[in-house]
């Protein structure tokens, strides 16, 4: 094809769309959708991606953001719709891959329908909220929510995270600032750091009784502790010496130097550690709830595996996903408050202003 | 004129795996009160090391130095403040808080220190940017903040370590003029490290030349040009002549330094 270089984007798009349609028609006729579905899906994805890339040439620059956003939102919706269609067409098994509509319905049931075995639901007994509110006000609503699976998991993650992150910060910063402390503790920390923290669960049950919440919270806390510690130490050690020199030259010593120079300089790495630790905390809590708990989102997912209810297992996954996203956003919001200088990074245009 | 800085026989040696490296040997310098002193030397001659010693950021191996406080100095007036080559302004503080930093560390109340800082923000032409963070500023603006931070803290002497070296040539020319203007309204004692002879002759009252490592005194030139100066001075024959005679003396040191690097 000699003339291919001079094709305009519109022509490319037209050709792309028709080639894709012909391919799909062929796949359907040959029955490849069932046998070679990986190849069929792959070709379709590449084709669609190419078409949207060519289409971008026609998007006016001020619409580019909106265009990208609609792609980012639109594509997952298309994926879910494809999933739904594939199941309804009988290509994907509805047993192992229940369609999104079925999962959504299961999510609603899990969230609001009282389960006799677990004696509550994901959100507790939300149908009692109006009564409780009129009787006891917000206090009553909170009490009601406290019996839910979501609350159980949230509390374990929250308490475990705090109980691990605060000492982790203190010890990590101390190790970053003092070479002696670092030399003393580093072998111990490095050795324990590599242990997958879920392995200490039996030990924690031995130490803190295998009943109640304590051993769960402590296991989460220990997992969080080491991740936060390592990052806090690295953050402090990576502070550019020029900032410390400048701080000292302008009269900051001891605590002032710590508060005005070392802590803010180490903050970005510390927050990266907190984000990692949040992920660790979720992994640990879900694992604990799988094996030991009688409440919590992890327990719920495991329970629906035991009674073989795939749509509700998917619902459990979605709740954990939402939990992770919400907690991460919460942490980012907190980050923006603590580190205002990291906000609005790309927004302002820098200009060299002339004198006068 | 009274002496402001007296440094005698300053020697600085760094231990290294391949033996001791002597950065400075018996280096002498005295600076009068209100003098703009420039130090020029080839790369790696220890001029930055000397400045860090004066700033109290590095201990000397031998020798002694003193910075005299003025007799009527108010309580807490710092002896020196450094303008670093890498700016070293704090990314986590706004322009205003960066410039007020030294005053804050001295325990000066918010209202007073912001008042002083705002005056310096005005003098360096950053008025619209006082609430910006450094990442929102260009290189030239960052260095203005760094210079204002030093002036606002009102030290006995200002130590400048190649403050304009990281800027592009045009921004540097603008900043040289600004620095002259700011300094001439204040006449603070300055020790200014640079590798640019033109810059040293444009800004300085005297230019001290250092040899290649180990840095020792090679020569000292008086710069006779009248103040206030501006960039027009660089276009005169007298300026070119003085610059060239300094260069003649410097170039053999530069060659020596290059040969040493090749070995």
Coordinates of C-alpha atoms in Angstrom, one line a residue:
Chain A
X1 CA 0.0 0.0 0.0
X2 CA 2.0 3.0 -1.3
X3 CA -0.7 5.5 -0.6
X4 CA -1.2 4.6 3.0
X5 CA 0.9 7.5 4.3
X6 CA -1.4 10.0 2.7
X7 CA -4.6 8.6 4.2
X8 CA -6.5 11.1 6.4
X9 CA -7.6 10.1 9.8
X10 CA -11.2 9.9 8.7
X11 CA -10.3 7.4 6.0
X12 CA -8.2 5.4 8.5
X13 CA -11.2 5.3 10.9
X14 CA -13.6 4.2 8.2
X15 CA -11.2 1.5 7.1
X16 CA -10.6 0.5 10.7
X17 CA -14.3 0.2 11.5
X18 CA -15.1 -1.8 8.4
X19 CA -12.1 -4.2 8.9
X20 CA -13.2 -4.7 12.5
X21 CA -16.8 -5.4 11.5
X22 CA -15.7 -7.9 8.8
X23 CA -13.4 -9.6 11.3
X24 CA -16.2 -9.9 13.8
X25 CA -18.6 -11.2 11.2
X26 CA -16.0 -13.8 10.1
X27 CA -15.5 -14.8 13.8
X28 CA -19.2 -15.3 14.2
X29 CA -19.6 -17.3 11.0
X30 CA -16.6 -19.5 11.9
X31 CA -17.8 -19.9 15.5
X32 CA -14.4 -18.6 16.8
X33 CA -16.1 -16.5 19.5
X34 CA -16.5 -19.6 21.5
X35 CA -13.3 -21.5 20.8
X36 CA -10.8 -18.7 20.3
X37 CA -12.4 -16.0 22.3
X38 CA -9.1 -14.6 23.6
X39 CA -7.9 -13.9 20.1
X40 CA -11.2 -12.4 19.1
X41 CA -11.4 -10.1 22.2
X42 CA -7.7 -9.1 21.7
X43 CA -8.2 -8.1 18.0
X44 CA -11.4 -6.2 18.9
X45 CA -9.6 -4.3 21.7
X46 CA -6.6 -3.4 19.5
X47 CA -9.0 -2.2 16.8
X48 CA -11.1 -0.1 19.1
X49 CA -8.1 1.5 20.7
X50 CA -6.7 2.4 17.3
X51 CA -9.9 3.9 16.2
X52 CA -10.2 6.1 19.3
X53 CA -6.6 7.2 18.9
X54 CA -7.2 8.3 15.3
X55 CA -10.4 9.9 16.5
X56 CA -8.4 12.1 18.9
X57 CA -7.0 14.1 16.0
X58 CA -10.5 15.6 15.6
X59 CA -11.0 16.5 19.2
X60 CA -10.5 20.2 19.8
X61 CA -7.8 20.9 22.4
X62 CA -10.2 22.4 24.9
X63 CA -12.3 19.2 24.7
X64 CA -9.4 16.8 25.1
X65 CA -9.9 16.5 28.9
X66 CA -13.6 15.7 28.5
X67 CA -12.8 13.3 25.6
X68 CA -10.3 11.4 27.8
X69 CA -12.7 11.4 30.7
X70 CA -15.5 9.9 28.7
X71 CA -13.1 7.2 27.4
X72 CA -12.0 6.5 31.0
X73 CA -15.7 6.2 32.1
X74 CA -17.1 4.8 28.9
X75 CA -14.7 1.9 28.4
X76 CA -15.4 0.2 31.7
X77 CA -19.1 0.6 31.0
X78 CA -18.6 -1.0 27.6
X79 CA -16.7 -3.9 29.3
X80 CA -19.5 -4.5 31.8
X81 CA -22.0 -4.4 29.0
X82 CA -20.0 -6.9 27.0
X83 CA -19.8 -9.2 30.0
X84 CA -23.5 -9.0 30.4
X85 CA -24.1 -9.7 26.7
X86 CA -21.6 -12.6 26.6
X87 CA -23.4 -14.3 29.5
X88 CA -26.8 -13.7 28.0
X89 CA -25.6 -15.1 24.7
X90 CA -24.5 -18.2 26.6
X91 CA -20.8 -17.7 25.7
X92 CA -19.7 -17.1 29.3
X93 CA -21.0 -19.3 32.0
X94 CA -23.5 -17.6 34.3
X95 CA -22.5 -19.9 37.1
X96 CA -18.9 -18.7 37.4
X97 CA -19.3 -15.3 35.8
X98 CA -22.7 -14.0 36.9
X99 CA -23.6 -11.0 34.8
X100 CA -23.2 -7.5 36.3
X101 CA -27.0 -7.1 36.6
X102 CA -27.1 -10.3 38.7
X103 CA -24.1 -9.1 40.8
X104 CA -25.7 -5.7 41.4
X105 CA -28.9 -7.4 42.6
X106 CA -26.8 -9.7 44.8
X107 CA -25.0 -6.6 46.2
X108 CA -28.4 -5.1 47.1
X109 CA -29.5 -8.3 48.8
X110 CA -26.2 -8.7 50.7
X111 CA -26.3 -5.1 51.8
X112 CA -29.9 -4.9 53.0
X113 CA -31.4 -8.4 53.6
X114 CA -31.1 -9.9 57.0
X115 CA -29.2 -13.2 57.0
X116 CA -30.2 -15.7 59.6
X117 CA -26.8 -17.3 59.7
X118 CA -24.7 -14.2 60.2
X119 CA -27.6 -12.5 62.1
X120 CA -27.0 -9.2 60.3
X121 CA -26.2 -7.9 56.8
X122 CA -23.4 -5.9 55.1
X123 CA -25.1 -2.7 56.3
X124 CA -26.8 -4.1 59.4
X125 CA -30.5 -3.6 59.4
X126 CA -30.9 -0.4 57.5
X127 CA -34.7 -0.8 57.3
X128 CA -34.7 0.0 61.1
X129 CA -32.9 3.3 60.5
X130 CA -36.1 5.5 60.4
X131 CA -37.4 4.0 63.7
X132 CA -34.1 4.2 65.4
X133 CA -33.6 7.8 64.3
X134 CA -37.0 8.9 65.7
X135 CA -36.3 7.0 68.9
X136 CA -32.6 7.8 69.6
X137 CA -31.4 10.2 67.0
X138 CA -28.1 9.8 65.2
X139 CA -26.8 7.9 68.2
X140 CA -29.3 5.2 67.4
X141 CA -28.3 5.1 63.7
X142 CA -24.7 4.6 64.7
X143 CA -25.6 1.9 67.2
X144 CA -27.5 0.2 64.4
X145 CA -24.7 0.4 62.0
X146 CA -22.3 -1.0 64.5
X147 CA -23.8 -4.5 64.1
X148 CA -23.0 -4.5 60.4
X149 CA -20.3 -6.4 58.6
X150 CA -18.9 -3.2 57.0
X151 CA -18.5 -1.6 60.4
X152 CA -16.7 -4.7 61.8
X153 CA -14.1 -4.6 58.9
X154 CA -13.8 -0.8 59.0
X155 CA -13.1 -0.7 62.7
X156 CA -10.5 -3.5 62.5
X157 CA -8.7 -1.7 59.7
X158 CA -9.0 1.7 61.3
X159 CA -7.8 0.7 64.8
X160 CA -5.1 -1.6 63.4
X161 CA -3.9 1.1 61.0
X162 CA -3.6 3.7 63.8
X163 CA -2.0 1.3 66.2
X164 CA 0.6 0.3 63.7
X165 CA 1.2 3.6 61.9
X166 CA 1.9 5.8 64.9
X167 CA 4.6 3.6 66.5
X168 CA 5.9 2.9 62.9
X169 CA 6.3 6.6 62.3
X170 CA 8.1 7.2 65.6
X171 CA 10.6 4.3 65.3
X172 CA 11.1 4.9 61.6
X173 CA 11.9 8.6 62.0
X174 CA 14.2 7.7 64.9
X175 CA 16.0 5.2 62.7
X176 CA 16.3 7.7 59.9
X177 CA 17.8 10.4 62.1
X178 CA 20.2 8.4 64.3
X179 CA 22.8 6.1 62.7
X180 CA 23.3 4.3 66.0
X181 CA 19.6 3.4 66.3
X182 CA 19.5 2.4 62.7
X183 CA 22.5 0.1 63.0
X184 CA 21.0 -1.5 66.1
X185 CA 17.5 -2.1 64.7
X186 CA 18.0 -2.6 61.0
X187 CA 18.8 -6.3 61.1
X188 CA 15.8 -7.1 63.3
X189 CA 13.5 -4.9 61.1
X190 CA 14.8 -6.3 57.9
X191 CA 14.4 -9.9 59.1
X192 CA 10.8 -9.4 60.4
X193 CA 9.8 -7.3 57.4
X194 CA 10.1 -10.2 55.0
X195 CA 7.7 -12.4 56.9
X196 CA 4.2 -12.3 55.4
X197 CA 2.4 -10.8 58.4
X198 CA -0.6 -13.1 58.2
X199 CA 1.8 -15.9 59.4
X200 CA 1.9 -14.4 62.8
X201 CA -1.9 -14.8 63.2
X202 CA -1.7 -18.0 65.2
X203 CA 0.9 -16.5 67.5
X204 CA -1.3 -13.5 68.1
X205 CA -4.2 -15.7 68.9
X206 CA -2.0 -17.5 71.4
X207 CA -0.9 -14.3 73.0
X208 CA -4.2 -12.3 72.9
X209 CA -6.8 -15.1 73.3
X210 CA -8.3 -16.5 70.1
X211 CA -11.6 -14.7 70.8
X212 CA -12.6 -11.1 70.4
X213 CA -11.1 -8.4 68.3
X214 CA -7.7 -7.9 69.9
X215 CA -5.6 -10.4 68.0
X216 CA -7.1 -9.3 64.7
X217 CA -6.3 -5.6 65.3
X218 CA -2.8 -6.5 66.5
X219 CA -2.0 -8.5 63.5
X220 CA -3.1 -5.7 61.2
X221 CA -1.1 -3.2 63.3
X222 CA 2.1 -5.3 63.0
X223 CA 1.7 -5.5 59.2
X224 CA 1.2 -1.7 59.0
X225 CA 4.0 -1.0 61.5
X226 CA 6.8 -2.4 59.4
X227 CA 5.7 -0.9 56.1
X228 CA 5.3 2.6 57.7
X229 CA 8.6 2.2 59.6
X230 CA 10.6 1.3 56.5
X231 CA 9.2 4.2 54.5
X232 CA 9.5 6.8 57.4
X233 CA 13.2 5.8 57.8
X234 CA 13.9 6.0 54.0
X235 CA 12.0 9.4 53.9
X236 CA 14.1 10.9 56.6
X237 CA 17.4 9.5 55.3
X238 CA 16.6 10.9 51.8
X239 CA 16.1 14.5 53.0
X240 CA 18.4 16.5 50.8
X241 CA 21.4 17.7 53.0
X242 CA 21.2 21.1 51.4
X243 CA 17.8 21.7 53.2
X244 CA 19.4 20.7 56.6
X245 CA 22.3 23.0 55.9
X246 CA 20.0 25.9 55.0
X247 CA 17.9 25.2 58.1
X248 CA 20.9 25.3 60.4
X249 CA 22.3 28.4 58.6
X250 CA 19.1 30.2 59.2
X251 CA 19.0 29.3 62.9
X252 CA 16.9 26.1 63.1
X253 CA 18.3 23.6 65.6
X254 CA 17.0 20.6 67.4
X255 CA 13.2 20.4 67.5
X256 CA 12.8 23.4 65.2
X257 CA 15.0 21.8 62.5
X258 CA 12.9 18.6 62.9
X259 CA 9.6 20.3 62.7
X260 CA 10.3 22.9 60.0
X261 CA 12.8 20.9 57.8
X262 CA 13.1 17.2 58.3
X263 CA 9.5 16.3 58.8
X264 CA 8.1 18.2 55.8
X265 CA 11.0 17.1 53.6
X266 CA 10.3 13.4 54.5
X267 CA 6.5 13.7 54.2
X268 CA 6.1 12.6 50.6
X269 CA 7.9 9.3 51.2
X270 CA 6.1 8.8 54.5
X271 CA 2.7 9.2 52.8
X272 CA 3.7 6.7 50.1
X273 CA 4.4 4.3 53.0
X274 CA 1.0 5.0 54.5
X275 CA -0.7 4.3 51.2
X276 CA 1.2 1.0 50.9
X277 CA 0.3 0.2 54.5
X278 CA -3.4 0.7 53.8
X279 CA -3.2 -1.9 51.1
X280 CA -1.4 -4.3 53.5
X281 CA -4.0 -3.7 56.2
X282 CA -6.8 -4.6 53.8
X283 CA -5.0 -7.8 52.7
X284 CA -4.4 -8.9 56.2
X285 CA -7.9 -8.1 57.5
X286 CA -9.6 -10.0 54.7
X287 CA -7.3 -13.0 55.2
X288 CA -8.0 -13.0 58.9
X289 CA -11.8 -12.7 58.3
X290 CA -11.6 -15.6 55.8
X291 CA -10.1 -18.0 58.4
X292 CA -11.3 -16.8 61.8
X293 CA -14.0 -14.1 62.0
X294 CA -17.7 -14.5 62.3
X295 CA -18.3 -11.0 60.9
X296 CA -16.7 -8.6 58.4
X297 CA -16.6 -8.2 54.6
X298 CA -14.0 -11.0 54.2
X299 CA -16.1 -13.4 56.3
X300 CA -19.1 -12.5 54.2
X301 CA -17.3 -13.4 51.0
X302 CA -16.0 -16.6 52.4
X303 CA -19.4 -17.5 53.7
X304 CA -20.9 -17.2 50.3
X305 CA -18.1 -19.4 48.9
X306 CA -19.0 -22.0 51.4
X307 CA -22.7 -22.0 50.5
X308 CA -21.7 -21.6 46.8
X309 CA -23.4 -18.4 45.9
X310 CA -21.1 -16.8 43.2
X311 CA -23.1 -13.6 42.7
X312 CA -22.8 -12.7 46.4
X313 CA -19.1 -13.6 46.3
X314 CA -18.7 -11.0 43.6
X315 CA -20.7 -8.6 45.7
X316 CA -18.2 -9.2 48.5
X317 CA -15.3 -8.4 46.2
X318 CA -17.0 -5.2 45.1
X319 CA -17.5 -4.1 48.6
X320 CA -13.8 -4.7 49.4
X321 CA -12.9 -2.8 46.3
X322 CA -15.1 0.2 47.2
X323 CA -13.6 0.1 50.7
X324 CA -10.1 0.2 49.3
X325 CA -10.9 3.1 47.0
X326 CA -12.7 5.1 49.6
X327 CA -10.0 4.6 52.2
X328 CA -7.3 5.6 49.6
X329 CA -9.2 8.7 48.7
X330 CA -9.6 9.5 52.3
X331 CA -5.8 9.2 52.8
X332 CA -5.2 11.4 49.7
X333 CA -7.5 14.0 51.1
X334 CA -5.6 14.0 54.3
X335 CA -2.4 14.2 52.4
X336 CA -3.6 17.4 50.7
X337 CA -4.4 18.9 54.0
X338 CA -1.0 18.0 55.6
X339 CA 1.0 18.9 52.4
X340 CA -0.6 21.9 50.8
X341 CA 2.5 22.4 48.7
X342 CA 1.8 19.2 46.8
X343 CA -1.6 20.3 45.7
X344 CA -2.4 22.3 42.5
X345 CA 0.9 21.0 41.0
X346 CA -0.1 21.3 37.3
X347 CA -2.5 24.2 37.5
X348 CA -0.6 27.4 37.7
X349 CA 1.4 28.7 34.7
X350 CA 4.8 29.9 35.7
X351 CA 5.9 33.3 34.3
X352 CA 9.1 35.1 34.6
X353 CA 7.9 38.6 35.5
X354 CA 9.9 41.5 34.2
X355 CA 10.9 44.3 36.6
X356 CA 8.9 47.5 37.0
Chain B
X1 CA 37.6 50.9 57.3
X2 CA 37.3 48.2 60.0
X3 CA 37.8 44.6 59.1
X4 CA 34.6 42.6 59.1
X5 CA 36.0 39.1 58.2
X6 CA 39.5 37.9 59.0
X7 CA 40.5 34.4 57.9
X8 CA 44.0 33.3 58.4
X9 CA 45.8 30.2 57.1
X10 CA 42.6 28.3 56.5
X11 CA 43.5 24.7 55.6
X12 CA 40.9 22.1 54.9
X13 CA 41.6 18.4 54.2
X14 CA 39.1 15.7 53.4
X15 CA 39.9 12.1 54.0
X16 CA 39.2 9.9 51.0
X17 CA 39.9 6.2 50.2
X18 CA 42.8 7.3 48.0
X19 CA 44.5 9.4 50.6
X20 CA 43.8 12.9 52.0
X21 CA 42.6 15.5 49.6
X22 CA 43.7 19.0 50.5
X23 CA 41.0 21.4 49.3
X24 CA 42.4 24.6 50.8
X25 CA 45.9 25.4 52.0
X26 CA 46.8 28.4 54.1
X27 CA 44.1 30.5 52.5
X28 CA 43.9 34.1 53.8
X29 CA 41.1 36.6 53.3
X30 CA 40.1 39.8 55.0
X31 CA 37.0 41.7 54.1
X32 CA 36.2 45.2 55.1
X33 CA 32.9 46.3 56.5
X34 CA 30.5 47.0 53.6
X35 CA 32.8 45.5 51.0
X36 CA 31.6 43.3 48.1
X37 CA 34.3 40.7 47.9
X38 CA 34.4 38.2 45.0
X39 CA 36.4 35.0 45.0
X40 CA 37.2 33.5 41.6
X41 CA 39.0 30.2 40.9
X42 CA 38.9 27.2 38.7
X43 CA 36.4 24.4 39.3
X44 CA 37.2 22.3 42.3
X45 CA 39.6 24.8 43.8
X46 CA 37.9 24.8 47.2
X47 CA 36.1 28.2 47.0
X48 CA 32.8 26.7 47.9
X49 CA 34.5 24.8 50.7
X50 CA 35.9 28.1 52.1
X51 CA 32.4 29.7 52.0
X52 CA 30.9 26.7 53.9
X53 CA 33.7 27.1 56.5
X54 CA 32.9 30.8 56.9
X55 CA 29.2 29.8 57.2
X56 CA 30.0 27.4 60.0
X57 CA 28.8 24.4 58.0
X58 CA 32.2 22.8 57.8
X59 CA 35.0 22.6 60.5
X60 CA 38.5 23.8 59.5
X61 CA 41.4 21.4 59.6
X62 CA 43.7 24.2 60.8
X63 CA 43.7 28.0 60.7
X64 CA 41.2 30.5 62.2
X65 CA 38.6 32.9 61.1
X66 CA 36.4 35.5 62.7
X67 CA 33.4 37.4 61.6
X68 CA 33.1 40.6 63.7
X69 CA 29.7 41.6 64.9
X70 CA 28.9 45.3 64.6
X71 CA 29.0 47.0 68.0
X72 CA 25.4 48.3 67.8
X73 CA 24.0 44.9 66.6
X74 CA 20.6 44.1 68.0
X75 CA 20.0 40.9 70.0
X76 CA 19.9 37.8 67.9
X77 CA 21.4 39.4 64.7
X78 CA 23.0 36.4 62.9
X79 CA 26.7 36.6 61.9
X80 CA 26.1 35.1 58.4
X81 CA 23.5 33.8 56.0
X82 CA 24.2 31.8 52.9
X83 CA 22.6 32.1 49.4
X84 CA 23.1 28.6 48.1
X85 CA 23.8 27.7 44.4
X86 CA 20.9 25.2 44.5
X87 CA 18.6 27.9 46.0
X88 CA 17.8 25.6 48.9
X89 CA 14.5 27.3 49.5
X90 CA 12.0 25.0 51.2
X91 CA 9.4 23.5 48.8
X92 CA 6.9 23.1 51.7
X93 CA 6.8 26.8 52.6
X94 CA 5.3 29.6 50.6
X95 CA 7.4 32.4 49.3
X96 CA 6.4 34.5 52.3
X97 CA 7.2 31.9 54.8
X98 CA 10.5 31.0 53.1
X99 CA 11.6 34.6 53.3
X100 CA 10.4 35.0 56.9
X101 CA 12.1 31.7 57.9
X102 CA 15.3 33.1 59.5
X103 CA 13.2 35.7 61.4
X104 CA 10.8 33.0 62.6
X105 CA 13.7 30.9 63.9
X106 CA 14.8 33.9 65.8
X107 CA 11.5 34.0 67.5
X108 CA 10.2 37.2 65.9
X109 CA 6.4 37.4 66.0
X110 CA 4.2 36.6 63.0
X111 CA 3.1 40.2 62.3
X112 CA 6.6 41.7 62.5
X113 CA 8.3 39.0 60.5
X114 CA 5.7 39.1 57.7
X115 CA 6.0 42.8 57.5
X116 CA 9.8 42.6 57.0
X117 CA 9.4 39.7 54.6
X118 CA 6.8 41.5 52.5
X119 CA 9.1 44.5 52.2
X120 CA 11.8 42.2 50.8
X121 CA 9.3 40.5 48.5
X122 CA 8.5 43.9 47.1
X123 CA 12.2 44.7 46.7
X124 CA 12.9 41.6 44.7
X125 CA 9.7 42.0 42.7
X126 CA 7.7 39.0 43.8
X127 CA 4.7 40.8 45.2
X128 CA 2.0 38.8 43.4
X129 CA 3.7 35.6 44.3
X130 CA 4.0 35.7 48.1
X131 CA 1.5 32.8 48.6
X132 CA 3.0 30.6 45.9
X133 CA 5.0 27.5 46.6
X134 CA 8.5 27.2 45.1
X135 CA 7.5 24.6 42.5
X136 CA 5.2 27.2 41.0
X137 CA 8.2 29.6 40.3
X138 CA 10.9 29.7 37.7
X139 CA 14.6 29.3 38.5
X140 CA 15.2 33.1 38.5
X141 CA 12.2 33.6 40.8
X142 CA 13.4 30.9 43.2
X143 CA 16.8 32.6 43.4
X144 CA 15.1 35.9 44.2
X145 CA 13.4 34.2 47.1
X146 CA 16.7 32.7 48.2
X147 CA 18.3 36.2 48.1
X148 CA 15.4 37.9 49.8
X149 CA 15.5 35.2 52.5
X150 CA 19.1 36.1 53.3
X151 CA 18.6 39.9 53.2
X152 CA 15.5 39.7 55.3
X153 CA 17.3 38.0 58.0
X154 CA 19.7 40.9 58.1
X155 CA 23.0 39.1 58.9
X156 CA 26.3 40.8 59.6
X157 CA 27.7 39.3 56.3
X158 CA 26.1 37.6 53.3
X159 CA 27.8 34.6 51.9
X160 CA 26.8 33.8 48.3
X161 CA 27.9 30.5 46.7
X162 CA 27.6 30.9 42.9
X163 CA 24.0 32.1 43.3
X164 CA 23.4 32.7 39.7
X165 CA 25.3 29.8 38.2
X166 CA 22.2 27.6 37.6
X167 CA 20.4 30.3 35.6
X168 CA 20.5 30.8 31.9
X169 CA 22.6 33.7 30.5
X170 CA 19.8 36.2 30.0
X171 CA 18.1 35.6 33.4
X172 CA 21.6 35.8 34.9
X173 CA 22.2 39.3 33.4
X174 CA 18.9 40.5 34.8
X175 CA 19.6 39.1 38.2
X176 CA 23.1 40.6 38.3
X177 CA 21.5 44.1 37.8
X178 CA 19.0 43.4 40.4
X179 CA 21.6 42.2 42.9
X180 CA 23.6 45.4 42.3
X181 CA 20.5 47.5 42.9
X182 CA 19.5 45.6 46.1
X183 CA 23.0 45.6 47.4
X184 CA 23.7 49.2 46.7
X185 CA 20.6 50.2 48.8
X186 CA 21.9 48.2 51.7
X187 CA 25.8 48.0 51.4
X188 CA 26.0 44.8 53.4
X189 CA 29.4 43.0 53.6
X190 CA 29.3 40.2 51.0
X191 CA 31.6 37.3 50.1
X192 CA 30.6 36.2 46.6
X193 CA 31.9 33.0 45.0
X194 CA 31.7 32.7 41.3
X195 CA 33.5 31.2 38.4
X196 CA 32.6 34.1 36.1
X197 CA 35.3 36.8 35.9
X198 CA 32.9 39.2 34.3
X199 CA 30.4 38.7 37.1
X200 CA 33.1 39.2 39.7
X201 CA 34.3 42.5 38.1
X202 CA 30.8 43.8 37.6
X203 CA 29.7 43.1 41.2
X204 CA 32.8 43.2 43.3
X205 CA 34.9 45.9 45.1
X206 CA 37.8 43.4 45.1
X207 CA 38.4 40.1 43.3
X208 CA 40.5 37.4 45.0
X209 CA 41.9 34.8 42.7
X210 CA 42.5 31.2 43.9
X211 CA 44.8 28.6 42.5
X212 CA 43.8 25.1 41.4
X213 CA 43.5 22.6 44.2
X214 CA 44.7 23.0 46.9
X215 CA 43.3 26.5 46.8
X216 CA 45.8 29.2 47.9
X217 CA 45.8 32.9 47.3
X218 CA 47.0 33.7 43.9
X219 CA 46.3 37.3 43.4
X220 CA 44.0 40.1 44.5
X221 CA 42.6 42.8 42.2
X222 CA 41.0 46.1 43.2
X223 CA 38.0 47.0 41.0
X224 CA 38.1 50.7 40.7
X225 CA 34.8 51.3 38.9
X226 CA 32.4 53.8 40.4
X227 CA 29.0 52.8 41.9
X228 CA 26.2 52.6 41.2
X229 CA 27.1 50.2 38.4
X230 CA 25.0 48.6 35.8
X231 CA 25.4 46.3 32.9
X232 CA 26.6 49.2 30.7
X233 CA 29.9 48.9 32.6
X234 CA 30.6 45.6 30.9
X235 CA 30.8 47.4 27.5
X236 CA 33.7 49.7 28.5
X237 CA 37.3 49.1 27.5
X238 CA 38.5 49.4 31.1
X239 CA 36.2 46.6 32.2
X240 CA 37.4 44.4 29.4
X241 CA 41.0 45.1 30.2
X242 CA 40.6 44.3 33.8
X243 CA 38.6 41.1 33.1
X244 CA 41.2 40.0 30.6
X245 CA 44.2 40.6 32.9
X246 CA 42.4 38.5 35.6
X247 CA 41.7 35.8 32.9
X248 CA 45.4 35.7 32.0
X249 CA 46.3 34.9 35.5
X250 CA 43.4 32.5 36.0
X251 CA 43.8 30.5 32.8
X252 CA 47.0 28.7 33.9
X253 CA 45.1 27.5 37.0
X254 CA 42.2 26.3 34.9
X255 CA 44.7 24.4 32.7
X256 CA 46.3 22.9 35.8
X257 CA 42.9 21.8 37.1
X258 CA 42.0 20.2 33.8
X259 CA 45.3 18.4 33.6
X260 CA 44.7 17.0 37.0
X261 CA 41.3 15.8 36.1
X262 CA 42.7 14.0 33.0
X263 CA 45.2 12.1 35.2

